Coordinates of C-alpha atoms in Angstrom, one line a residue:
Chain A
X865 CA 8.4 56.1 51.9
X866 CA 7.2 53.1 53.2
X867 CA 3.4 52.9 54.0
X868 CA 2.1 52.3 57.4
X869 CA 1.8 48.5 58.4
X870 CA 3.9 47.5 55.2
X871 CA 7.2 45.7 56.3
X872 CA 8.6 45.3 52.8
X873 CA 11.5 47.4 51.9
X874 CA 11.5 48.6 48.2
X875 CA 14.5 47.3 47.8
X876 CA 13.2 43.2 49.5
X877 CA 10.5 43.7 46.6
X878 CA 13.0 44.2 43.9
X879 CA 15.0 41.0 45.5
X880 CA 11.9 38.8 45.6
X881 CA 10.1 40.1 42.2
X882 CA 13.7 39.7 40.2
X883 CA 14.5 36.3 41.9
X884 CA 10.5 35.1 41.0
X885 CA 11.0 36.2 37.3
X886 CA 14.1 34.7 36.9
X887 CA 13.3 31.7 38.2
X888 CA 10.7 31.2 35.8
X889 CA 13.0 32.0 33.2
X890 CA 15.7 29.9 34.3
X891 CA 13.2 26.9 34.5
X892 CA 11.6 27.5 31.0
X893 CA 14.9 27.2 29.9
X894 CA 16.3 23.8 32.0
X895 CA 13.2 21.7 31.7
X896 CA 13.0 21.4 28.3
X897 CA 16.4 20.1 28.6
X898 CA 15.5 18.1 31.3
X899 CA 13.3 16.5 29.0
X900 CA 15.7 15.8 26.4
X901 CA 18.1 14.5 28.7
X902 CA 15.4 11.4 29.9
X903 CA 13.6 10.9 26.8
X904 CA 14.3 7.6 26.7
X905 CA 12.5 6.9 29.9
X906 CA 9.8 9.2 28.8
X907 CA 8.9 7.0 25.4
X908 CA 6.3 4.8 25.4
X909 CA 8.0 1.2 25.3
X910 CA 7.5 -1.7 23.0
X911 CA 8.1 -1.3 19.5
X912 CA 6.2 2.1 18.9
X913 CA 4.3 2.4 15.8
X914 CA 6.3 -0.8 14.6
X915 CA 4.2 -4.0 13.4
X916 CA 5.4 -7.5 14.5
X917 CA 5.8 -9.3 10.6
X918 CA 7.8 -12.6 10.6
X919 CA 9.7 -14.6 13.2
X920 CA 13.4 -13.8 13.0
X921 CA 13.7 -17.9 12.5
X922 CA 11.7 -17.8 9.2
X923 CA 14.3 -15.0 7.4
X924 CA 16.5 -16.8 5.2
X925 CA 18.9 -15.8 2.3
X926 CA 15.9 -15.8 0.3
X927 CA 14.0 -12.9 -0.2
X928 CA 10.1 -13.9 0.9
X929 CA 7.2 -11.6 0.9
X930 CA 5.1 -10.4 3.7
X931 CA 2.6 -8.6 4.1
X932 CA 1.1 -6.9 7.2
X933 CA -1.8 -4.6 8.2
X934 CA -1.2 -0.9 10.1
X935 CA -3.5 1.2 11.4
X936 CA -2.7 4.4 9.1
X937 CA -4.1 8.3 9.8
X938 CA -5.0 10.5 6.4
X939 CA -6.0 13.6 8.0
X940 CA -9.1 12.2 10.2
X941 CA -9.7 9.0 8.4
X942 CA -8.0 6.5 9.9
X943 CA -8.1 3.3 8.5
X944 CA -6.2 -0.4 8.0
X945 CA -3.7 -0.2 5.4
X946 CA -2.3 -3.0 3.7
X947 CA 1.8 -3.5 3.2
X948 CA 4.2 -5.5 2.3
X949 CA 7.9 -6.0 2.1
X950 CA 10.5 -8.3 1.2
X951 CA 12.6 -9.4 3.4
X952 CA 16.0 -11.6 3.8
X953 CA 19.2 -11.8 5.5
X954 CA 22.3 -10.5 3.7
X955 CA 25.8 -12.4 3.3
X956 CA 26.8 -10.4 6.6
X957 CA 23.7 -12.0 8.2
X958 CA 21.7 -8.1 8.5
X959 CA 17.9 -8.4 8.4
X960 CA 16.9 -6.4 4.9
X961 CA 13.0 -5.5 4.3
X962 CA 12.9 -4.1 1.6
X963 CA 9.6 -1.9 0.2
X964 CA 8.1 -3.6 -2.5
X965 CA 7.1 -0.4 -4.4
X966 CA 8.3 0.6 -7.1
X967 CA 10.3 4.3 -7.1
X968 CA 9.4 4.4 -10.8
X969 CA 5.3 4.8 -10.7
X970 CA 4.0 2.7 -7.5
X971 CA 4.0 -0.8 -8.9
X972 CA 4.7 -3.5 -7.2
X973 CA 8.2 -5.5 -7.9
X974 CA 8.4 -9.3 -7.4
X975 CA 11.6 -11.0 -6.3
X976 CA 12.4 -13.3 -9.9
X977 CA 9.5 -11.7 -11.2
X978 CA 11.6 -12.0 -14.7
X979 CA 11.9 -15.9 -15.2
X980 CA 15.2 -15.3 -16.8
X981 CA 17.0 -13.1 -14.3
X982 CA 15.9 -15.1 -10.7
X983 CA 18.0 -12.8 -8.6
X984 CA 16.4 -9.6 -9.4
X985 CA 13.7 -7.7 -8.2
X986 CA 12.0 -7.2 -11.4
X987 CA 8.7 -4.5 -12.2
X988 CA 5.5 -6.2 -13.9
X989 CA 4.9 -2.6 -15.1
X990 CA 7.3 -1.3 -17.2
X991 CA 10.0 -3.8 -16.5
X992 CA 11.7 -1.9 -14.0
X993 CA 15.0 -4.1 -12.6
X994 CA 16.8 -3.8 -9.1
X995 CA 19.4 -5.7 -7.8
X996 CA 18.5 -8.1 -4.5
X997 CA 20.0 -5.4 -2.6
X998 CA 17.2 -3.3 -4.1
X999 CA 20.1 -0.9 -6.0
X1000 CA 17.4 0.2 -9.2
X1001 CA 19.4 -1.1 -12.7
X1002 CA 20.5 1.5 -15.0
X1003 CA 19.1 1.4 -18.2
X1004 CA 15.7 0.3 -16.7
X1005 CA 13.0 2.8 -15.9
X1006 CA 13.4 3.4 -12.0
X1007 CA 15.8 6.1 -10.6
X1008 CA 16.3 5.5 -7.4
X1009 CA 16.7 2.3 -5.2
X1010 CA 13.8 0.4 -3.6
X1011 CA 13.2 1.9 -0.2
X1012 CA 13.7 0.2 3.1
X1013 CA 11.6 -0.2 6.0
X1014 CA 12.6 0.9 9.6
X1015 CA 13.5 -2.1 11.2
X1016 CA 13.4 -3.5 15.0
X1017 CA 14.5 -6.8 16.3
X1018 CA 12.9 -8.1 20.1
X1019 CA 11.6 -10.9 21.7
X1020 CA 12.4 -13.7 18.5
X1021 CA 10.3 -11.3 16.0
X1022 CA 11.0 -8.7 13.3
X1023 CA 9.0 -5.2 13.9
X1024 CA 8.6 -3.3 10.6
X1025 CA 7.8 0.6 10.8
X1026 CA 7.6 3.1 7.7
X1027 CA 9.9 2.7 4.5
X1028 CA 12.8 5.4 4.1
X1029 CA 13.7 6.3 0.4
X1030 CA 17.2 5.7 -0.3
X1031 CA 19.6 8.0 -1.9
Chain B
X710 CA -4.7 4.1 -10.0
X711 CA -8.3 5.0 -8.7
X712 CA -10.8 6.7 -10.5
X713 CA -10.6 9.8 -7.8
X714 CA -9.3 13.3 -9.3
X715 CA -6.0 13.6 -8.2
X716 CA -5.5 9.8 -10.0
X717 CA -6.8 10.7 -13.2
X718 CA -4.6 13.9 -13.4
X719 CA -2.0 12.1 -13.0
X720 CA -3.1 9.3 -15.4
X721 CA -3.6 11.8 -18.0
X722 CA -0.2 13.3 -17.6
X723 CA 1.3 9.9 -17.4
X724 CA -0.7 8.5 -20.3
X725 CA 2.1 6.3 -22.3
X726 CA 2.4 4.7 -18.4
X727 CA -1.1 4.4 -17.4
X728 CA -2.7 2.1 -20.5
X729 CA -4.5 -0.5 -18.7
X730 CA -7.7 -0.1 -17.6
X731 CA -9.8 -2.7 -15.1
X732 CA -13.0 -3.1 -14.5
X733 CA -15.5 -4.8 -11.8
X734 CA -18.4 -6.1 -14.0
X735 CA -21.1 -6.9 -11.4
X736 CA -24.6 -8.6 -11.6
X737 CA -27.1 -7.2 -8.7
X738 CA -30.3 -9.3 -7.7
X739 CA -32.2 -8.3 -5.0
X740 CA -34.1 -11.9 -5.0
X741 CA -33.0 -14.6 -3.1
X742 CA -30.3 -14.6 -5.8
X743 CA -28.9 -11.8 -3.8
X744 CA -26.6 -13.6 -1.4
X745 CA -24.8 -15.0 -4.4
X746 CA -24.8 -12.1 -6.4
X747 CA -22.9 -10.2 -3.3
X748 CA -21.0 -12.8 -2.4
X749 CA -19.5 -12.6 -6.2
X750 CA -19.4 -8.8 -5.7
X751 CA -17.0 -9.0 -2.0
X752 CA -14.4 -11.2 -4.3
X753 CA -14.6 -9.1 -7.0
X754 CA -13.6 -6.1 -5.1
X755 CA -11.2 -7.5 -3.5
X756 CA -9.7 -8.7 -6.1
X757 CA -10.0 -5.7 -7.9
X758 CA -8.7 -3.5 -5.4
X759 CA -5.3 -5.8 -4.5
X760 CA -5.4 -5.9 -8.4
X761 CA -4.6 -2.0 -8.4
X762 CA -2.7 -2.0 -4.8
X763 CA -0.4 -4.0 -6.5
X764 CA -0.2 -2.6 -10.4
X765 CA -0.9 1.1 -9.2
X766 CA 1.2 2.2 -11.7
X767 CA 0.2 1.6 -14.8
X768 CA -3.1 0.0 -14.4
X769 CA -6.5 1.9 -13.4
X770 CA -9.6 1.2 -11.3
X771 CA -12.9 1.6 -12.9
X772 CA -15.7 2.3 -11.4
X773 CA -17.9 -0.8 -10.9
X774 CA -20.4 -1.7 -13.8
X775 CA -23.2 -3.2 -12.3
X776 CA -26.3 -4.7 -14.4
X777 CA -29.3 -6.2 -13.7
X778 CA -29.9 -7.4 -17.3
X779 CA -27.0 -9.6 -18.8
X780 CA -27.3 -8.4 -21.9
X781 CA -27.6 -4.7 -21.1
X782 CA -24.5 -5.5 -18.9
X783 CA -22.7 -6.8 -22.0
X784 CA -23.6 -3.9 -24.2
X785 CA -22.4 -1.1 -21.8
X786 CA -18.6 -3.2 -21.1
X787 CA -18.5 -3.2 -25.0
X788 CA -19.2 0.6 -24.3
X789 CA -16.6 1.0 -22.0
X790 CA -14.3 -0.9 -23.6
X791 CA -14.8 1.4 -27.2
X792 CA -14.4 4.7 -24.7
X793 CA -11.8 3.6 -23.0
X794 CA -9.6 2.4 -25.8
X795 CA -10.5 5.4 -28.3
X796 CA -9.2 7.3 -25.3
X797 CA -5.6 5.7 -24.9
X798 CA -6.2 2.7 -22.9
X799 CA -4.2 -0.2 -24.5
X800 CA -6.1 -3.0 -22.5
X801 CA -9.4 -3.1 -20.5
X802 CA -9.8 -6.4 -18.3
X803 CA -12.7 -7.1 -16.7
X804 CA -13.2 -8.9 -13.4
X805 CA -16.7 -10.8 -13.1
X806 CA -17.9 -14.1 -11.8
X807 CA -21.0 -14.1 -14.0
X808 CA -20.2 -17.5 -16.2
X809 CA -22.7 -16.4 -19.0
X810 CA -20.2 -14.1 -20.4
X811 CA -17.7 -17.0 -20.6
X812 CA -18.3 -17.3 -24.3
X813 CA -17.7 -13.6 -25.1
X814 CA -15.5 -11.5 -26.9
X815 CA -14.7 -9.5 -23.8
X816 CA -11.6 -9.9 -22.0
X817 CA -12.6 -11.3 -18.4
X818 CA -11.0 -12.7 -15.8
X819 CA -13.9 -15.1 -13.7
X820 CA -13.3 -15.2 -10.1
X821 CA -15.8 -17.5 -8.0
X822 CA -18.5 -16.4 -5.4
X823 CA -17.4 -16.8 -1.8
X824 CA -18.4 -16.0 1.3
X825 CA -14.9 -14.1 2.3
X826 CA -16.5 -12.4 5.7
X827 CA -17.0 -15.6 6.8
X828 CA -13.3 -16.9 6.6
X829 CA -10.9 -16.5 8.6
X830 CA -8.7 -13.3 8.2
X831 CA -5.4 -15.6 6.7
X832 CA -8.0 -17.8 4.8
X833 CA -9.9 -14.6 2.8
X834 CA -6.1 -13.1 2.5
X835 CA -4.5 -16.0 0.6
X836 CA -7.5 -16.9 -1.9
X837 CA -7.9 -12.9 -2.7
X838 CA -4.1 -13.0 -3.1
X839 CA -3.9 -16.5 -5.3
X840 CA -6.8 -14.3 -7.5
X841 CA -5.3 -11.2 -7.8
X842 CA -2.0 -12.9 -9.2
X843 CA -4.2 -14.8 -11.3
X844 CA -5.0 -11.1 -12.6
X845 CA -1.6 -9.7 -12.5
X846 CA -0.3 -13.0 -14.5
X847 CA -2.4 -12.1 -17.2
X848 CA -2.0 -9.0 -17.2
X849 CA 2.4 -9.2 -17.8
X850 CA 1.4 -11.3 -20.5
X851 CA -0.6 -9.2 -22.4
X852 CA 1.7 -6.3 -21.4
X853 CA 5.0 -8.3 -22.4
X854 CA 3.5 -9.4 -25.9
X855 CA 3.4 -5.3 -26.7

């Protein structure tokens, strides 16, 4: 029975109490796709963590090497790391930086490093060769191709974020 | 490589790779010889360190030797050049701007004193650059005439 004074019905308390909870559940489940559905408009803009390198006019055919600084996090030491990459236009005309490292121990490969072989990428190390596409040279030490960095054209300049290992 | 744990694991492991060993050799004054002195130490580090960024793979860091005495200086790079090459180390090269060792038996490569703070960020960049290749020049020719 209902107490004295108390115009709720057991069954209106049901209705609200169910229709409050499953809100809520409804909404923990919609917003997160909500916020898949803009993120886009959510990200910061500009070029993210990408760093503004070369102007686009200055990449020829001709592999050149440049080096930039990012501000780099190792656990709470943060501090200015030096990169660099090579980078040129292929026949198609696409924008290639390629990481300079080398996949074989961490040296770093010059572009006709080898007098005799001008169109190679070539290891001072161990003599590790790559093709100017970066493809590694079988027969040399390294296993897998140079890596590449994440690329991002705007406003005239290339924007160069972390290299991806290629498979 | 550095001279930090993980590095020398991984130098030890890697041994046949990692043969080349490099080495700050710096003179300290605390005169008015100092500013020189330090100024010869900022290029040398520098130099050093793109040196390594560079060579990572097979070459490693030292520790910096530092001397007050030249001649107790030279004595303890012989040192380290008998350790290091009894232990596996193909080739030591040192990095110093002190011109009294210019006559020696040790393999150095001399970089000047300069005042790199004081330059402009591109200006410090290039000449450590044009010095380190100077380095890593020498060093693909020792390491091709193996």
């Amino acid at each position: 029975m209902a107490q004295n004074g108390s115009k709720v019905t057991r069954r209106q308390f049901l209705t609200y109490t169910l229709t409050g909870v499953g809100g809520f559940m409804a909404a923990t489940l919609i917003s997160p796709m909500v916020n898949f559905a803009i993120d886009p408009v959510l990200k910061k803009s500009g070029a993210g963590d990408k760093v503004k390198v070369i102007s686009l006019d200055d990449i020829t055919t001709e592999p050149q090497r440049v080096d930039f600084k990012k501000q780099t996090q190792d656990a709470w030491y943060e501090f200015e790391e030096t990169l660099s990459a090579w980078v040129f236009k292929d026949e198609s005309g696409e924008i290639i930086a390629l990481s300079p490292i080398c996949t074989h121990l961490g040296c770093q490969v010059g572009y006709g490093g080898d007098p005799t072989r001008p169109t190679e990428f070539f290891c001072p190390c161990h003599f590790g060769r790559y093709e100017k596409d970066g493809t590694n040279i079988p027969g040399t030490p390294p296993t897998a191709p140079l890596a590449r960095y994440e690329k991002e054209e705007k406003d005239g300049f290339l924007y160069l974020g972390s290299p991806v290992a290629q498979l | 490589m550095r001279f930090d744990g993980l590095d020398a694991m991984k130098s030890l492991s890697e041994r046949q790779y990692v043969d080349t060993l490099v080495v700050p050799l710096v003179e300290l004054a605390f005169d008015e010889d100092m500013v020189r002195k330090a100024e010869g130490n900022e290029v040398i580090q520098a130099v050093a360190l793109e040196t390594e960024r560079q060579l990572s793979g097979r070459t490693m860091l030292s520790p910096t030797i530092s001397y007050v005495d030249a001649e107790a200086g030279r004595a303890l790079a012989e040192q380290v050049t008998v350790q290091a090459t009894a232990s596996g180390f193909t080739h030591v090269l040192f990095i110093s701007s002190d011109l009294r060792f210019k006559g020696s038996e040790l393999p150095i490569i001399f970089v000047p004193p300069l005042a790199l703070k004081g330059m402009s960020g591109e200006q410090s960049h290039t000449m450590v650059q044009n010095f380190a290749t100077q380095v890593i020049t020498d060093l693909s020719s020792r390491w091709m005439a193996t």
